[in-house]
């Protein structure tokens, strides 16, 4: 199959990628752009390890063609914070032991980031429901939920302080 | 007098034993900077993938590769014929059997590896797979281990035909693998014949799968210039893999480097050797380029190591007062097409002989028959020590059934049969020496915490209300008191492929007072880099934050048997403490020289050696470290390093008391966990935060197994649960909130008293969830209903008991 050029923006940087029309976004991110935060856990959009943010929505990048996201803005976990300024969610996952093997973590945090954009003050039940598309085999979710609620509180507090 | 608060303050700064130290691994994982095997890309790297069998049992009459070779990007298609001249078309399994690397004339399970396509990228490899044509001739399929043992059952392993002796003794049928017997058969049968009460039941622990979120995979790279083969892979036992690769390839061991990078969960799935590893290595040797193989989720669920699949027939005898007098058990163990269990060599059914559980059972007998069927090979310890979750489920179900037989409360029946604290070390009827325990204290604490008496009252009222037609929900109280056996293990009786199951730690103290420690284990999420530094911090008095822990690279780490069966803390953790003590012993001599006193005049105080009776005269470990590199000390070599290979004198025996309170809707079969209380005793607690996380995770895997997760086959041997659509992995929505608690009974033989915890919650959790389901229906006559208890099966229980009117 012939390759084509697609323009996408990843973590704020414009990228010109050359891919077959059948190439999945997760493979473009991981293998062409070497953005390896999003992981592959199932390739059937059940596990959520590959979750990225596309134009303000959580999307499982293992079941989207790169061709489908031409012209769109993509954010991965790498785009949420930096080593010197981690995102409150990244801090909270560490603080509350919200991860173990770390494989689901980038997708988990990327999904939680969008969840808190959609609902900045979720209840525990809303967090559990809103995160149900992301599987974790290690933590039993209790500390993930705790971390997301703590991050929400932290983000709301700093927002208030800024206003 | 020593200033106690001041030294306690120093101890706290070290973040040693008992500190809920935050994990050092997390910074990279939360920022997407982990390094898992699929993240590894090497220049010129090729991609390999398998043509797999759609049939569960068939003869392979022809493999046509010509069309595949025409596919752009496809470089090679490897079949058994290509591997045969190298002697690599079959490989040894960890259980003393052998397994086809690629189909050698026939296939024995659906998804079996038939050919390996090597291409420039994963898409080309997929195209190549599509173009390979394989001709099959169907053979009769056997998925039921009892049918497999019938006299006229089809012969599955033609390569073993006529062989009456297997790796574990005589074979009594062409599909039989081994019989393993423990205990006293005659005495047990006599006790049962003479008993007041005998409960008999078949308990099935269904086939399931560890399903780590990261599937298995590797990158093999043969450097033809240096003659060195490097394999990065999802290996729970990298050193053992190196030895195995050397033995089967003939490459000398120093020319093989195995690296386990970050591993995305293992749970037993990543202990064994898979055809993908062999094929990638061969492809790299042939092409001279690095070759990556990473399985997808369907490959993972259908072909790499499954867990459980034990049919456990039990008889338990007791006096009419409820004192257990004997236990008899026979297991029919379905091992699939090849015996690829990952157990210590002398234990073909693992440590299933821990099945007397937490109870003082004077007489017992166990026999296990391993059987071949047309299912995937495996039989690994999925988040448990070897076959311990099967054993715990068996005894905890038998106790509940005995309680029904006796008309007794199941909590009280447990209490009167527990091994008493003063009986430890306790010799079990099936051959183990339990090192320590205090079951009554744990049990009483658990029952009080949940208000057990109150729950039973509520349950009785609920049953009455149900009978009056006022509710359609029943209440189940699931009890479990489990005893684990972990930390394999003493070299005198535990080995894998002849390799003793010791473990190791090597420590180097740097001149400025920081350190690196390397171990023979490998973390898959357990947080070794955090907790092993804590053990060392307490032993050598350097802050945990100043100690790097490294594992998984066989070129740098000392030899060890890896991480599974909760063995890291009991074995490698002990090695770490012992290596730390060697460091401290040398440090004491250096301090004596610096302080101009005799060694014996010094005492260790948190992070320093001080002169006895003169605490103002001291040398800190940091000062001593510098002196070790900076001063010529008579009679002492420069440097400060130590290595310890630790052979544990015994296993450790963590235990726990769990209570699950479950609401069950009789009409829909839906279940809801209202409360889950988990008390764990893992001996000395290294990092309470990590222990709690391990318990949450293990309980959630137990929830999955008990309530819905299975690898199911139809009669044709088709896998019915090959994707995450069908294979149940609980989400945050289905997972309940857990309450954790603990008691501390240190192991008397472990250097720091620690016992291991990662697998306890799975061992105890499965019977707790399952017993809750059974208990809800006890008043209506339910004795035994096999897991998993999904809504449909729970509905069927209610329906079978006539509860739908």
Coordinates of N, CA and C in Angstrom, one line a residue, chain A residues 1 20 22-24 27 30-31 34 36-44 46-47 49 77-78 81-84 86 89-91 93-106 109 124-129 131-143 145-146, chain B residues 22-23 26-27 29-34 36 38-41 47 121-124 127 209-215 263-265 267 292 295-297 382-383 524-526 689-690 692-694 696-698 700-701 704 709 723-725 727 729-733 735-739:
Chain A
X1 N 0.9 -1.2 0.0 CA 0.0 0.0 0.0 C 0.9 1.2 0.0
X20 N 1.3 4.5 5.7 CA 0.3 3.9 4.9 C -1.1 4.3 5.5
X22 N -3.4 2.5 6.3 CA -3.9 1.5 7.3 C -3.1 1.6 8.6
X23 N -2.1 2.5 8.6 CA -1.3 2.6 9.9 C -2.1 3.2 11.0
X24 N -2.0 2.5 12.2 CA -2.7 2.9 13.4 C -1.9 4.1 14.0
X27 N 0.9 3.2 16.4 CA 2.2 2.8 15.8 C 2.9 4.0 15.3
X30 N 4.4 5.7 18.5 CA 5.4 4.9 19.1 C 6.6 4.6 18.2
X31 N 6.4 4.3 17.0 CA 7.5 3.8 16.2 C 8.1 4.8 15.2
X34 N 8.6 8.1 18.1 CA 9.3 7.6 19.3 C 8.6 8.2 20.6
X36 N 6.8 7.0 23.3 CA 6.4 5.7 23.8 C 5.7 5.7 25.1
X37 N 5.2 6.8 25.5 CA 4.3 6.8 26.7 C 3.1 6.0 26.5
X38 N 2.3 6.3 25.5 CA 1.1 5.4 25.2 C 1.5 4.0 24.9
X39 N 0.9 3.0 25.5 CA 1.3 1.6 25.3 C 0.3 0.8 24.6
X40 N 0.7 -0.4 24.2 CA -0.3 -1.3 23.5 C -0.6 -2.4 24.5
X41 N -1.8 -2.6 24.8 CA -2.2 -3.7 25.8 C -3.2 -4.7 25.2
X42 N -3.9 -4.2 24.2 CA -4.9 -5.2 23.6 C -5.2 -5.1 22.1
X43 N -5.0 -3.9 21.6 CA -5.3 -3.6 20.2 C -6.8 -3.8 19.8
X44 N -7.6 -3.8 20.8 CA -9.1 -3.9 20.5 C -9.9 -2.8 21.3
X46 N -10.0 -2.1 24.4 CA -10.6 -2.4 25.7 C -9.8 -1.9 26.9
X47 N -8.4 -1.9 26.7 CA -7.6 -1.7 27.9 C -7.3 -0.3 28.2
X49 N -4.6 1.4 27.6 CA -3.2 1.8 27.8 C -2.7 2.8 26.7
X77 N 0.8 11.6 27.3 CA 1.2 11.9 28.7 C 2.5 12.7 28.7
X78 N 3.3 12.6 27.6 CA 4.5 13.4 27.6 C 4.2 14.9 27.4
X81 N 3.1 17.3 31.3 CA 4.0 18.0 32.2 C 5.4 17.8 31.8
X82 N 6.3 18.4 32.6 CA 7.7 18.2 32.3 C 8.4 17.7 33.5
X83 N 9.7 17.2 33.4 CA 10.4 16.8 34.7 C 10.4 17.9 35.7
X84 N 10.5 19.1 35.3 CA 10.6 20.2 36.2 C 9.3 20.7 36.7
X86 N 5.8 18.8 36.8 CA 4.9 17.7 36.6 C 3.5 18.2 36.7
X89 N -1.7 15.7 38.3 CA -2.0 14.2 38.2 C -0.8 13.3 38.4
X90 N 0.3 13.7 37.7 CA 1.5 12.9 37.8 C 2.0 12.9 39.2
X91 N 2.0 14.1 39.9 CA 2.4 14.2 41.3 C 1.5 13.3 42.2
X93 N -0.5 10.7 41.4 CA -0.3 9.3 41.2 C 0.9 8.8 42.0
X94 N 1.9 9.5 42.1 CA 3.1 9.1 42.8 C 2.8 9.2 44.3
X95 N 2.2 10.3 44.7 CA 2.0 10.6 46.2 C 1.0 9.5 46.7
X96 N 0.1 9.1 46.0 CA -1.0 8.1 46.5 C -0.8 6.7 46.0
X97 N 0.4 6.4 45.5 CA 0.7 5.1 45.1 C -0.4 4.5 44.1
X98 N -0.6 5.4 43.1 CA -1.6 5.1 42.1 C -1.1 4.3 40.9
X99 N 0.1 3.7 41.1 CA 0.7 2.9 40.0 C 1.6 1.9 40.5
X100 N 1.7 0.8 39.8 CA 2.7 -0.3 40.2 C 3.7 -0.6 39.0
X101 N 3.2 -1.4 38.1 CA 4.1 -1.7 37.0 C 4.3 -0.5 36.0
X102 N 3.3 0.4 36.0 CA 3.4 1.6 35.2 C 2.9 1.5 33.8
X103 N 2.5 0.3 33.4 CA 2.2 0.1 32.0 C 0.9 0.8 31.6
X104 N -0.1 0.8 32.5 CA -1.4 1.5 32.2 C -1.3 3.0 32.5
X105 N -0.3 3.4 33.3 CA -0.2 4.7 33.8 C -0.3 5.9 32.8
X106 N 0.4 5.9 31.7 CA 0.3 7.0 30.8 C -1.1 7.2 30.3
X109 N -3.4 8.4 33.2 CA -3.2 9.8 33.5 C -3.8 10.7 32.4
X124 N -16.4 10.3 43.9 CA -15.6 9.0 43.7 C -16.3 8.2 42.6
X125 N -17.7 8.1 42.7 CA -18.4 7.3 41.8 C -18.2 7.8 40.3
X126 N -18.2 9.1 40.1 CA -18.0 9.7 38.8 C -16.6 9.4 38.3
X127 N -15.6 9.4 39.2 CA -14.2 9.0 38.8 C -14.2 7.5 38.4
X128 N -14.8 6.7 39.2 CA -14.8 5.2 38.9 C -15.5 5.0 37.5
X129 N -16.6 5.7 37.3 CA -17.3 5.5 36.0 C -16.5 6.1 34.8
X131 N -13.4 6.5 34.5 CA -12.1 5.8 34.3 C -12.3 4.4 33.8
X132 N -13.5 3.9 33.7 CA -13.8 2.5 33.4 C -13.3 2.0 32.1
X133 N -12.9 2.9 31.2 CA -12.3 2.5 29.9 C -10.8 2.2 30.0
X134 N -10.3 2.3 31.2 CA -8.8 2.1 31.3 C -8.6 1.0 32.4
X135 N -8.0 -0.1 31.9 CA -7.8 -1.3 32.8 C -6.4 -1.2 33.5
X136 N -6.4 -1.6 34.7 CA -5.1 -1.8 35.5 C -5.2 -3.1 36.1
X137 N -4.1 -3.9 36.0 CA -4.0 -5.2 36.6 C -3.3 -5.2 37.9
X138 N -2.7 -4.1 38.3 CA -1.9 -4.1 39.5 C -2.5 -3.5 40.7
X139 N -3.2 -2.4 40.6 CA -3.5 -1.5 41.8 C -4.8 -1.8 42.4
X140 N -5.8 -2.4 41.7 CA -7.1 -2.5 42.2 C -7.8 -1.2 42.2
X141 N -7.3 -0.2 41.6 CA -7.9 1.1 41.3 C -8.1 2.0 42.5
X142 N -8.1 1.5 43.7 CA -8.4 2.3 44.9 C -7.5 3.5 45.0
X143 N -6.2 3.3 44.8 CA -5.3 4.4 44.9 C -5.3 5.3 43.7
X145 N -8.1 6.1 42.1 CA -9.2 6.9 42.4 C -8.8 8.0 43.4
X146 N -8.1 7.6 44.4 CA -7.7 8.5 45.4 C -6.8 9.6 44.8
Chain B
X22 N 7.8 7.0 49.3 CA 7.2 7.0 48.0 C 8.2 6.3 47.0
X23 N 7.6 5.8 45.9 CA 8.4 5.0 45.0 C 9.3 5.8 44.1
X26 N 8.4 5.9 40.2 CA 7.2 6.5 39.6 C 7.4 7.7 38.7
X27 N 8.6 8.4 39.0 CA 8.8 9.6 38.2 C 8.8 9.3 36.7
X29 N 7.6 6.5 35.2 CA 6.4 5.9 34.7 C 5.3 6.9 34.5
X30 N 5.2 7.9 35.4 CA 4.1 8.9 35.3 C 4.3 9.8 34.2
X31 N 5.6 9.9 33.7 CA 5.9 10.8 32.6 C 6.0 10.1 31.3
X32 N 5.7 8.8 31.3 CA 5.7 8.1 30.0 C 7.2 7.7 29.6
X33 N 8.1 7.7 30.6 CA 9.5 7.4 30.3 C 9.9 6.0 30.8
X34 N 9.0 5.1 31.0 CA 9.4 3.8 31.3 C 10.1 3.2 30.1
X36 N 9.9 -0.3 28.4 CA 9.4 -1.7 28.3 C 9.9 -2.3 27.0
X38 N 8.7 -3.3 24.2 CA 8.2 -2.8 22.9 C 8.7 -1.4 22.7
X39 N 9.3 -0.8 23.7 CA 9.8 0.6 23.5 C 11.2 0.5 22.9
X40 N 11.8 -0.7 22.9 CA 13.2 -0.8 22.4 C 13.2 -0.9 20.9
X41 N 13.9 0.0 20.3 CA 14.0 0.0 18.8 C 15.5 0.1 18.5
X47 N 10.9 -7.4 12.4 CA 9.7 -7.8 13.2 C 9.2 -9.2 12.8
X121 N 8.7 -4.7 9.0 CA 7.9 -4.1 10.0 C 6.7 -4.9 10.3
X122 N 5.9 -4.5 11.3 CA 4.8 -5.4 11.8 C 3.7 -5.5 10.7
X123 N 3.5 -4.5 9.9 CA 2.5 -4.6 8.9 C 2.8 -5.6 7.8
X124 N 4.1 -5.6 7.4 CA 4.6 -6.6 6.4 C 4.5 -8.0 7.0
X127 N 1.0 -9.2 6.7 CA 0.7 -9.5 5.4 C 1.3 -10.9 5.0
X209 N -6.1 -17.0 33.3 CA -4.9 -16.6 32.7 C -4.4 -15.3 33.4
X210 N -3.1 -15.2 33.6 CA -2.5 -14.0 34.4 C -2.8 -12.7 33.7
X211 N -2.8 -12.7 32.4 CA -3.1 -11.5 31.6 C -2.5 -10.2 32.1
X212 N -1.2 -10.1 32.2 CA -0.6 -8.9 32.5 C -0.9 -7.8 31.4
X213 N -1.0 -6.6 31.8 CA -1.4 -5.6 30.8 C -0.4 -5.5 29.6
X214 N 0.9 -5.7 29.9 CA 1.8 -5.8 28.8 C 2.0 -7.2 28.4
X215 N 1.8 -7.5 27.1 CA 1.9 -8.9 26.7 C 3.4 -9.3 26.7
X263 N 9.0 -4.2 33.2 CA 8.0 -5.2 32.9 C 6.7 -4.8 33.3
X264 N 5.7 -4.8 32.4 CA 4.4 -4.3 32.6 C 3.5 -5.4 33.3
X265 N 3.9 -5.8 34.4 CA 3.1 -6.9 35.1 C 3.5 -8.2 34.6
X267 N 2.8 -11.6 36.9 CA 1.8 -12.5 37.6 C 2.0 -14.0 37.2
X292 N 12.4 -8.2 16.6 CA 11.5 -8.0 17.7 C 10.3 -8.9 17.5
X295 N 3.8 -10.3 21.3 CA 2.5 -10.9 21.0 C 1.4 -9.9 21.2
X296 N 0.2 -10.2 20.6 CA -0.9 -9.3 20.9 C -1.8 -10.0 22.0
X297 N -2.8 -9.4 22.3 CA -3.6 -9.9 23.5 C -4.2 -11.2 23.2
X382 N -0.3 -18.0 38.9 CA -0.9 -16.7 38.6 C -1.1 -15.9 40.0
X383 N -0.2 -15.0 40.2 CA -0.2 -14.3 41.4 C -0.4 -15.1 42.7
X524 N 8.3 -6.3 38.6 CA 7.3 -6.2 37.5 C 6.2 -5.2 38.0
X525 N 6.5 -4.4 38.9 CA 5.5 -3.5 39.5 C 5.6 -3.5 41.0
X526 N 6.3 -4.4 41.6 CA 6.4 -4.6 43.1 C 7.1 -3.5 43.8
X689 N 2.9 1.3 52.6 CA 2.1 1.8 51.5 C 2.1 0.8 50.3
X690 N 3.3 0.2 50.1 CA 3.4 -0.7 49.0 C 2.7 -2.0 49.4
X692 N 0.0 -2.2 51.1 CA -1.5 -2.0 50.9 C -1.8 -2.0 49.4
X693 N -0.9 -1.5 48.6 CA -1.1 -1.5 47.2 C -1.1 -2.9 46.6
X694 N -0.2 -3.7 47.1 CA -0.1 -5.1 46.7 C -1.4 -5.8 47.1
X696 N -4.5 -4.5 47.6 CA -5.6 -4.0 46.7 C -5.5 -4.7 45.3
X697 N -4.3 -4.8 44.8 CA -4.2 -5.4 43.4 C -4.5 -6.9 43.4
X698 N -3.9 -7.6 44.4 CA -4.2 -9.0 44.5 C -5.6 -9.4 44.7
X700 N -8.1 -7.6 43.7 CA -8.8 -7.3 42.4 C -8.6 -8.4 41.4
X701 N -7.4 -9.0 41.4 CA -7.2 -10.2 40.5 C -8.1 -11.4 41.0
X704 N -11.6 -10.9 40.0 CA -11.8 -11.2 38.6 C -11.9 -12.8 38.4
X709 N -13.7 -14.3 35.4 CA -12.6 -14.5 34.5 C -12.3 -16.0 34.2
X723 N -10.3 -12.5 23.9 CA -10.1 -11.0 23.9 C -10.6 -10.4 25.2
X724 N -10.2 -9.2 25.4 CA -10.7 -8.6 26.7 C -12.2 -8.2 26.6
X725 N -12.8 -8.5 25.5 CA -14.3 -8.4 25.5 C -14.9 -9.6 26.2
X727 N -12.9 -12.0 28.1 CA -12.1 -12.4 29.2 C -12.2 -11.2 30.3
X729 N -11.7 -8.7 33.0 CA -10.7 -7.9 33.8 C -11.6 -6.8 34.4
X730 N -11.7 -6.7 35.7 CA -12.5 -5.7 36.3 C -12.0 -4.3 36.0
X731 N -13.0 -3.4 35.9 CA -12.6 -2.0 35.7 C -12.8 -1.3 37.1
X732 N -12.5 0.0 37.2 CA -12.7 0.7 38.4 C -14.1 0.7 38.9
X733 N -15.0 0.5 37.9 CA -16.5 0.6 38.2 C -16.9 -0.7 39.0
X735 N -14.9 -2.7 40.6 CA -14.0 -3.1 41.8 C -14.4 -2.4 43.0
X736 N -14.6 -3.1 44.1 CA -15.0 -2.5 45.4 C -13.9 -1.8 46.1
X737 N -14.3 -1.1 47.2 CA -13.4 -0.5 48.1 C -12.9 -1.6 49.1
X738 N -11.6 -1.6 49.4 CA -11.1 -2.6 50.3 C -10.6 -1.9 51.6
X739 N -10.8 -2.6 52.7 CA -10.3 -2.2 54.0 C -9.1 -3.1 54.3

